[in-house]
Coordinates of C-alpha atoms and ligand atoms in Angstrom, one line a residue:
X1 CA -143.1 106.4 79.2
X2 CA -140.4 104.9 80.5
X3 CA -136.3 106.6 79.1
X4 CA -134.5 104.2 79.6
X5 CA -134.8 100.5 77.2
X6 CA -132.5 98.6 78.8
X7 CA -133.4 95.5 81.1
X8 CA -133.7 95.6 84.6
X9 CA -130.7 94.7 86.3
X10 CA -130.6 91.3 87.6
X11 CA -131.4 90.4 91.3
X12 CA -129.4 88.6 93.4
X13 CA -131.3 87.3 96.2
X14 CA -128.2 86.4 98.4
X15 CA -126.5 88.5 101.3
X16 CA -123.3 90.0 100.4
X17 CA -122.6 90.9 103.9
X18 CA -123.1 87.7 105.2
X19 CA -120.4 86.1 107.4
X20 CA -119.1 83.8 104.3
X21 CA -119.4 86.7 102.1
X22 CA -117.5 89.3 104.5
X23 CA -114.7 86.3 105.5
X24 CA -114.5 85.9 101.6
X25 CA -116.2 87.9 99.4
X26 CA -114.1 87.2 95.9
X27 CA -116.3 84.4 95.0
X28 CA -119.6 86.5 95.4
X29 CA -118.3 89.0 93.5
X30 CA -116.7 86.9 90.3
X31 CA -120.1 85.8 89.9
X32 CA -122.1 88.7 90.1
X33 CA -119.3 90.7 87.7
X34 CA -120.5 87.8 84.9
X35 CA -124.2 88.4 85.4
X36 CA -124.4 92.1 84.6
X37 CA -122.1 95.7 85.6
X38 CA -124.6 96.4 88.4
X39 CA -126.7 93.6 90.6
X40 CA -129.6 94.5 92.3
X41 CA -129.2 93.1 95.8
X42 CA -133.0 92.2 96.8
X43 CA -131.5 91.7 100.5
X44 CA -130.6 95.1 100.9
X45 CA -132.6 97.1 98.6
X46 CA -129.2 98.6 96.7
X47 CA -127.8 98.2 93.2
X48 CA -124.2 96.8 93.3
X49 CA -122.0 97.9 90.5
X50 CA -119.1 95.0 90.4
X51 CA -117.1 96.0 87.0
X52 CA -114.2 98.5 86.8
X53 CA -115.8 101.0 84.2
X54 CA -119.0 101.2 85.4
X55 CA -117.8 101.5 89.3
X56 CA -115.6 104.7 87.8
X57 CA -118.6 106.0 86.1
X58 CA -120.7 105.9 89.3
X59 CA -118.1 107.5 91.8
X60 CA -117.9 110.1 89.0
X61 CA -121.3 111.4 87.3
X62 CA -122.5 113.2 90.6
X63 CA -125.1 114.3 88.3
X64 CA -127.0 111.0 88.0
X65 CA -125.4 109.1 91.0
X66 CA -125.9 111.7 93.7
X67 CA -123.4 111.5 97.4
X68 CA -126.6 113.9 98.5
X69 CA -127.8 110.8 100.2
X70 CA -125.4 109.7 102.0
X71 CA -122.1 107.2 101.2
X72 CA -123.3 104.8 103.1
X73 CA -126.2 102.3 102.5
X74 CA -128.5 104.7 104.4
X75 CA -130.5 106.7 102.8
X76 CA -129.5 110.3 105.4
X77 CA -132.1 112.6 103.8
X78 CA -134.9 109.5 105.0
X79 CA -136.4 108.8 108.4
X80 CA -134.6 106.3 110.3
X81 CA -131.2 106.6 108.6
X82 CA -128.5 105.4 110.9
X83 CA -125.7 107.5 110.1
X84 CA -125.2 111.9 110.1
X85 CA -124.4 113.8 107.0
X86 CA -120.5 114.5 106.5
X87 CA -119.8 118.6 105.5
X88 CA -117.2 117.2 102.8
X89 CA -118.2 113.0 101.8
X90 CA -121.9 113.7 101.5
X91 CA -121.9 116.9 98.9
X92 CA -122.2 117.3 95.6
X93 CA -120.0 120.0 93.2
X94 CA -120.5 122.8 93.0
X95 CA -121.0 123.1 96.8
X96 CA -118.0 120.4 97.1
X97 CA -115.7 122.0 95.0
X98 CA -115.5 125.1 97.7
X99 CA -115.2 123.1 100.4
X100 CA -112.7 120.5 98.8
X101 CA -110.4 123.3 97.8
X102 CA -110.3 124.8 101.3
X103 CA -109.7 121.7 102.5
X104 CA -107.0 120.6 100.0
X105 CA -105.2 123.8 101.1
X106 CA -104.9 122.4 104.3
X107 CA -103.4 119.4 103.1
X108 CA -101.3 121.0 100.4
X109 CA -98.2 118.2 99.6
X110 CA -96.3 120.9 100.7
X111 CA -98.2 120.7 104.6
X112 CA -97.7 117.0 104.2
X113 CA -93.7 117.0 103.0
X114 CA -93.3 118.5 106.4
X115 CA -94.3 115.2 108.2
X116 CA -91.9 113.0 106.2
X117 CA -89.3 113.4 109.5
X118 CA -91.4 112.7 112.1
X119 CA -93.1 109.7 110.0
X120 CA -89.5 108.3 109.1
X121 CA -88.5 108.6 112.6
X122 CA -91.4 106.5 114.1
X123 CA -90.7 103.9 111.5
X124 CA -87.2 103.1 112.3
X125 CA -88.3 102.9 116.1
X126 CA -91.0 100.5 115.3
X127 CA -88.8 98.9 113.1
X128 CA -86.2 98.0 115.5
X129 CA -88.7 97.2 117.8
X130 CA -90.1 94.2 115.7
X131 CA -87.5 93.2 113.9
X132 CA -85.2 92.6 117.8
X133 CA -88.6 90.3 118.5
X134 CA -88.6 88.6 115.0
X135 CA -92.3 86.8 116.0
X136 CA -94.5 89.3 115.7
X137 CA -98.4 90.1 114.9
X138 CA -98.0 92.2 111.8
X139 CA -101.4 94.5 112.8
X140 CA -101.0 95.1 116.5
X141 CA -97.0 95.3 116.6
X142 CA -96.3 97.0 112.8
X143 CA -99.6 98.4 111.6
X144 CA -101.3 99.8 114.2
X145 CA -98.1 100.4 116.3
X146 CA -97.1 103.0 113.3
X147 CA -100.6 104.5 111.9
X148 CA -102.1 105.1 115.8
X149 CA -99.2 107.0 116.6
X150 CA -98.3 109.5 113.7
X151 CA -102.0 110.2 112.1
X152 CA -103.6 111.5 115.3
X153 CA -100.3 113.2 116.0
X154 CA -100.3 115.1 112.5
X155 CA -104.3 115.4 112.9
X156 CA -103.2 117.0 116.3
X157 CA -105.8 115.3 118.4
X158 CA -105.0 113.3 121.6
X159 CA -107.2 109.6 121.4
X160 CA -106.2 106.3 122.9
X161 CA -105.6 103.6 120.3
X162 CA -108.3 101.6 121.9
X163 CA -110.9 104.4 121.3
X164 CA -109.5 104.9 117.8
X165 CA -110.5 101.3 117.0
X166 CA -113.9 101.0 118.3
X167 CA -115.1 104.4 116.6
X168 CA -113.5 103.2 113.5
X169 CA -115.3 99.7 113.4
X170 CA -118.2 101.5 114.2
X171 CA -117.7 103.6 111.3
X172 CA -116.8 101.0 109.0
X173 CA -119.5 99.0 109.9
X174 CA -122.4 101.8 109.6
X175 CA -121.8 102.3 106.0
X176 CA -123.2 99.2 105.2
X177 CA -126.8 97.3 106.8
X178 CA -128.3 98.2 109.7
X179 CA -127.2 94.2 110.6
X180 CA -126.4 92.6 113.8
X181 CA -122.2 93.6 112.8
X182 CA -123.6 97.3 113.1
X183 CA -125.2 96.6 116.1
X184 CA -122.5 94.8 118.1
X185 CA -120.4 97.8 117.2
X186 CA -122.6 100.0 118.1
X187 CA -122.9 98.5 121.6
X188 CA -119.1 98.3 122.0
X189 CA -118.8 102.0 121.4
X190 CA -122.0 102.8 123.5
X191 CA -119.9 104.0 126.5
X192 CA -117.8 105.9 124.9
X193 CA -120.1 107.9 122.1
X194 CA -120.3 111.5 124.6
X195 CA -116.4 111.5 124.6
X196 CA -116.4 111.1 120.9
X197 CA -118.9 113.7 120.3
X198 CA -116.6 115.9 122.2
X199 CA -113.1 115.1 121.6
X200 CA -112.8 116.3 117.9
X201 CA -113.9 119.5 119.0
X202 CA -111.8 123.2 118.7
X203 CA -110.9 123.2 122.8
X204 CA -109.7 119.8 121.8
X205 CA -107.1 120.4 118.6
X206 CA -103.7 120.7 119.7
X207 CA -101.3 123.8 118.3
X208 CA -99.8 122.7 115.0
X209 CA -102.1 119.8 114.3
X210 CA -104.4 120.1 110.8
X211 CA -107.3 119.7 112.7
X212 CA -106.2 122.9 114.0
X213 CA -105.8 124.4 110.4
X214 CA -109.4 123.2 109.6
X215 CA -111.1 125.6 112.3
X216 CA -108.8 128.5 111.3
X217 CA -110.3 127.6 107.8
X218 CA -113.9 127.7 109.0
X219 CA -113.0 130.9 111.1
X220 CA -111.9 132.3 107.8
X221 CA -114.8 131.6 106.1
X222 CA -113.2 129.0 103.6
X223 CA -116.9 126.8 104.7
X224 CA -120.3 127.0 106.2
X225 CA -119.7 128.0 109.9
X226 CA -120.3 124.7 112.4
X227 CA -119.2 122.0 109.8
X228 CA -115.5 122.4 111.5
X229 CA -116.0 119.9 113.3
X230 CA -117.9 117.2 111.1
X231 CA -115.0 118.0 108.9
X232 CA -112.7 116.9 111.5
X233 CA -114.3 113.7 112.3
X234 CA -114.3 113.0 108.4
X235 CA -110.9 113.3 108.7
X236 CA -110.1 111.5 112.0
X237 CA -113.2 108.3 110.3
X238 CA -111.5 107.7 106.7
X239 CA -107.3 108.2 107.6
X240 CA -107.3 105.7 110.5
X241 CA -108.5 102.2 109.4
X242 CA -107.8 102.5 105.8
X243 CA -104.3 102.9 106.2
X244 CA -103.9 100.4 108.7
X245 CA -105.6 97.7 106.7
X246 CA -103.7 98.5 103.7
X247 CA -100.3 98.3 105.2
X248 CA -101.4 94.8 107.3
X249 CA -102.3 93.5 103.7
X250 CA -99.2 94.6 102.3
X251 CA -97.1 92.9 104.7
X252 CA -99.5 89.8 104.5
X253 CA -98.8 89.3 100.6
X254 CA -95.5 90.3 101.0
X255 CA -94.9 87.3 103.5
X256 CA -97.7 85.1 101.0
X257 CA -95.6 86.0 98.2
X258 CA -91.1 85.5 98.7
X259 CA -90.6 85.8 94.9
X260 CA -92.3 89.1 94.9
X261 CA -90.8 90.1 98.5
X262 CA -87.1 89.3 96.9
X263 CA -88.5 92.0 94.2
X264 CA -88.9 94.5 96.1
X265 CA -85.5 94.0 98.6
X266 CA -83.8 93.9 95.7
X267 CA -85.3 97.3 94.6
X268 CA -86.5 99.4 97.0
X269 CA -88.3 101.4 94.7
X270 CA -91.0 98.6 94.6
X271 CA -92.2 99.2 97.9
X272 CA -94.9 101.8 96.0
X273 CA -95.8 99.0 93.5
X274 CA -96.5 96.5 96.6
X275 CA -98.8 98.9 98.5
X276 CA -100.6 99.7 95.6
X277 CA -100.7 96.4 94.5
X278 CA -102.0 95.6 98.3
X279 CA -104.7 98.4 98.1
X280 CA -106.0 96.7 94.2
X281 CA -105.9 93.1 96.0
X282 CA -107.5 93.8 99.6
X283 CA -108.7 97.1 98.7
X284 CA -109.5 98.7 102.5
X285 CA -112.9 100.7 101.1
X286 CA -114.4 97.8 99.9
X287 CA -118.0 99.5 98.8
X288 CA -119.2 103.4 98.8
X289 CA -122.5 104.3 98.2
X290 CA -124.1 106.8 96.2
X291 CA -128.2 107.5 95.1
X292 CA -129.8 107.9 91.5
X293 CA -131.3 110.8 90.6
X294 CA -133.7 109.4 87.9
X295 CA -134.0 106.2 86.1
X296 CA -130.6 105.6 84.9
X297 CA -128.9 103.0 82.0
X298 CA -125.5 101.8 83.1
X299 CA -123.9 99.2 81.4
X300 CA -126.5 97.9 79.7
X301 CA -129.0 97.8 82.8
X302 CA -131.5 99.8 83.6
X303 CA -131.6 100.9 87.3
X304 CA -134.5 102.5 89.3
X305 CA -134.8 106.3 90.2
X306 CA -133.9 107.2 94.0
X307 CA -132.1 103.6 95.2
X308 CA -128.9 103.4 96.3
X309 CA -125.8 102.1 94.0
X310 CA -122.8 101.0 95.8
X311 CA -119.7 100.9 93.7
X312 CA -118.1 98.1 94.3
X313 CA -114.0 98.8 94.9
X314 CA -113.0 95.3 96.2
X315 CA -115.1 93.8 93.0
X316 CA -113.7 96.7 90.5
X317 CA -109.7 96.0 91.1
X318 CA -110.3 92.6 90.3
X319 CA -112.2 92.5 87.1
X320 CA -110.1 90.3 84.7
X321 CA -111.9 93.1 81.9
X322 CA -109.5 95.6 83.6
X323 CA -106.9 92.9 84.6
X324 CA -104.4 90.3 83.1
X325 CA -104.7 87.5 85.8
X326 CA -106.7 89.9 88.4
X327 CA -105.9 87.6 91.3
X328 CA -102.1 87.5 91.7
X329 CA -100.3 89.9 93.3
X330 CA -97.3 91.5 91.2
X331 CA -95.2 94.4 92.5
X332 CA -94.5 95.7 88.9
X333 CA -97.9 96.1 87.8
X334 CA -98.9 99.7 87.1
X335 CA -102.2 100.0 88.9
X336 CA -101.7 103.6 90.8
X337 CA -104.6 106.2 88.8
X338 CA -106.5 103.1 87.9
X339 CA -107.6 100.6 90.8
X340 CA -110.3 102.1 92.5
X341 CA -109.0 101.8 96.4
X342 CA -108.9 105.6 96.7
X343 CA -112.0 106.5 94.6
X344 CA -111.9 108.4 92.0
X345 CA -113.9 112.0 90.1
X346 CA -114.6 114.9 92.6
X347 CA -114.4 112.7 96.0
X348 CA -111.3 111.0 95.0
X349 CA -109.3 110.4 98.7
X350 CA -107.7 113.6 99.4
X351 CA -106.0 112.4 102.0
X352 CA -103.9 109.4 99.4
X353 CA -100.4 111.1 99.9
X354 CA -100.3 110.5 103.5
X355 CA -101.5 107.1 103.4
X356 CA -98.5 106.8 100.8
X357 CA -95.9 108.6 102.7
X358 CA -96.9 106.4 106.1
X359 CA -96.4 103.0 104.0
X360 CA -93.4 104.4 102.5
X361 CA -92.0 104.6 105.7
X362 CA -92.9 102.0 107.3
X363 CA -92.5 99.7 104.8
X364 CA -89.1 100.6 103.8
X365 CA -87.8 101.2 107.8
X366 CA -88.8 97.0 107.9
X367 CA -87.4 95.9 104.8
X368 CA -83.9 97.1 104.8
X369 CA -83.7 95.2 108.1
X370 CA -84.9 92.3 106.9
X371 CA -84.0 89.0 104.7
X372 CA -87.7 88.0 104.7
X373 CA -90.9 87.9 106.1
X374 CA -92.6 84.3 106.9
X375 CA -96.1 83.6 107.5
X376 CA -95.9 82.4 111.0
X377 CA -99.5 81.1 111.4
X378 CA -103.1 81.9 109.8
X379 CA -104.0 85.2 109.4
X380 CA -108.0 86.2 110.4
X381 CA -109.6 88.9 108.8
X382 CA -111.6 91.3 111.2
X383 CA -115.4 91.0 109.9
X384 CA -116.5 94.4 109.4
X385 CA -119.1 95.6 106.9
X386 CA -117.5 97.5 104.7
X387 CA -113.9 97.4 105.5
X388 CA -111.1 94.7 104.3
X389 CA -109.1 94.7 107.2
X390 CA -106.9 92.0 108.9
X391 CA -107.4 91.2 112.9
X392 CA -104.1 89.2 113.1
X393 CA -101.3 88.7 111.1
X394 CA -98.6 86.2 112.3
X395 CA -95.5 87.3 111.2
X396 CA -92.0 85.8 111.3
X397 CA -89.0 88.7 110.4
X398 CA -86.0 87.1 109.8
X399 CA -83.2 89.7 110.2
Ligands
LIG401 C1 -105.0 103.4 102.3 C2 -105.7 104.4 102.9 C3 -106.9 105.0 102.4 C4 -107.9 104.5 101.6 C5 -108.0 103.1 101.0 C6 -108.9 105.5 101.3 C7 -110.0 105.4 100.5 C8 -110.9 106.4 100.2 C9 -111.9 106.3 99.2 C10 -112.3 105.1 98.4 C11 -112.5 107.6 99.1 C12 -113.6 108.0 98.1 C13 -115.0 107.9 98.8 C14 -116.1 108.0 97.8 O1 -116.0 107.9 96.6 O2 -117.3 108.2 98.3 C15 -111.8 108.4 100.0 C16 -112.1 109.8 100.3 C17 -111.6 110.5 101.3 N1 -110.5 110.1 102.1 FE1 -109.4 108.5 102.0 N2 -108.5 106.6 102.0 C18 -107.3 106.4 102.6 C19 -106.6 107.3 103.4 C20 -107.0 108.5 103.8 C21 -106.3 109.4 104.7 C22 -104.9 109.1 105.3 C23 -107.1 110.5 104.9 C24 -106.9 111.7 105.8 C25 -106.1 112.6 105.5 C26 -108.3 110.3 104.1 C27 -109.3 111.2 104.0 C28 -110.3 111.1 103.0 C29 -111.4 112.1 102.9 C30 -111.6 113.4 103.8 C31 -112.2 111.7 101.8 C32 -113.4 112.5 101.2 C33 -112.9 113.3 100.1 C34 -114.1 114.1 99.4 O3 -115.2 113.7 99.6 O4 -113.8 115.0 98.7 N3 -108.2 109.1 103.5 N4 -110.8 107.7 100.6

């Protein structure tokens, strides 16, 4: 007989990765947040957990959501998955905790205080650079400009920004369906999947980078000999695209927004609130997976044993249960430990301070050379799976 009481979760027999959905996927997700906490999506085969408590419950009880199968919608234990196990991502405590502290030595705020210089530096040259233009596209000129050039440089690995982006997609894409998306990314990044296999390997690290410091960890035993690398790519997969999209979005809302812009030039000390604020609106991550390990009640539902549960961040950070008026975008609220845009529990992002300490300086370097920051045409969003991430953002800076 059956544990668990509760009624089956209701099934939504609608693609949430369709084109409308991906373009905008707010509406989808307002409605599925009033029929229950978790959605079975019939399309996909995968349980969609939409409401703030539950989607923290699921990133946290490894013990009934496993990450053993994978973060992405892929079952990687099953035949025919589409995507490889990470050494770090796809673990469960206890093994996780060993590997997570070794790792978090790496990264130690003290590591990443060290960076502040070169990251400030960078900023004010981009900075000048955009603001002398004034017209500029806010991802290709500000966002990618900045993160392409000090990440891989801390990371200490030598890509071109071109490469960067295809992997990413590809990446971003792969935690989600096997769909056509997956496979147009697939095929862009075709030719260039043997240099990427190599190119995060030890020959490959340059002196002083972290990705160094990660070998020297394996070397030292701090984690299963011949995950070094995998560790690397995690690294190099989930610092890149994130922090890009989050500081495009930032600027975007900014621009959208000239009462909360004036805020936050009138106080620098906003400029934390707005990214934050940017990662809750247009969280970046916008669904991580996880498996069940048995039947399981959550919220009132009742959700099959061994099926994927994707918690739902971009559904989560705007649930008016969590909320006061979820959709508006207010540099004072006090999200940061509570939206869900870097996880949270044992997998929480370790790698959240340097996404902070890029926007930081970024952000700041633009806005104490600006009066404001127009809109200065329609933005596009990129469609990718699983990511919220702008492809162009228009941008007028008025010095
Ligand atoms: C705004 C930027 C970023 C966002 C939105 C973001 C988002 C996330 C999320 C949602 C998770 C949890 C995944 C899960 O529950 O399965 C995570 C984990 C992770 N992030 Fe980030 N991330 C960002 C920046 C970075 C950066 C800069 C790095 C690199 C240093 C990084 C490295 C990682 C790693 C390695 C994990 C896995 C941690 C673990 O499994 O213990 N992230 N991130």
């Amino acid at each position: 007989m059956s544990a668990v009481i509760a009624p089956d979760a209701p099934v939504l027999d609608e693609d949430p990765f369709s084109d409308a959905n991906i373009a905008d996927p707010y509406p989808l997700f307002a409605r599925m947040r009033e029929m229950a906490a978790a959605v079975f999506i019939a399309p996909h085969d995968y349980y969609s957990v939409v409401r703030h408590q539950e989607a923290g419950i699921v990133a946290t009880d490894y013990a009934r959501f496993t990450t053993a199968g994978g973060v992405g919608l892929s079952d990687i234990r099953k035949p025919g998955a589409w995507r490889t196990r990470s050494p770090i991502t796809e673990i469960d405590p206890p093994d996780h905790t060993r590997v997570r502290a070794a790792l978090q030595k790496v990264l130690s705020p003290l590591v990443v205080k060290t960076w502040r210089d070169k990251f400030l530096a960078r900023a004010e040259e981009v900075a000048d650079e955009v603001v002398a233009k004034g017209r500029v596209d806010g991802v290709a000129d500000i966002a990618e400009a900045f993160v392409l050039d000090v990440f891989p440089s801390v990371l200490g690995v030598d890509v071109p920004p071109e490469r960067i982006k295809l992997t990413g997609e590809l990446n971003f894409n792969q935690i989600g369906p096997n769909n056509a998306r997956t496979a147009a990314a697939l095929e862009r990044a075709g030719p260039i999947m043997e240099w990427y296999a190599q190119v995060l390997g030890r020959e490959y690290m340059l002196p002083g980078g972290f990705g160094e410091k990660i070998y020297q960890a394996e070397d030292a035993g701090d984690f299963e000999k011949g995950t070094a690398q995998f560790q690397v790519r995690t690294f190099f997969r989930a610092g890149v695209d994130t922090t890009m999209a989050a500081i495009g979005s930032t600027l975007k809302l900014l621009a959208e927004n000239p009462e909360q812009f004036a805020l936050v030039k009138a106080n620098p000390a906003l400029i934390k609130g707005a990214f934050e604020e940017a990662l809750r609106l247009e969280s970046p991550a916008q669904i991580m997976f996880r498996t069940t390990t048995g039947e399981v009640e959550l919220g009132g539902v009742r959700l099959r044993a061994d099926t994927k549960v994707g918690y739902q961040i971009g559904a989560a950070n705007r649930d008016p249960r969590q909320w006061a008026d979820p959709d508006r975008f207010d540099v004072t609220r006090q999200t940061t430990g509570v939206h869900r845009a870097f996880g949270v529990g044992a997998h929480v992002c370790i790698g959240q301070m340097i996404a902070r300490l890029e926007a930081d300086s970024i952000l700041g370097a633009l806005i104490r050379r600006v009066r404001a920051i127009e809109p200065a045409g329609p933005a596009r969003w990129r469609p990718v799976n699983t990511l919220r991430t702008l492809d162009v953002l228009p941008l007028n800076l008025v010095a």
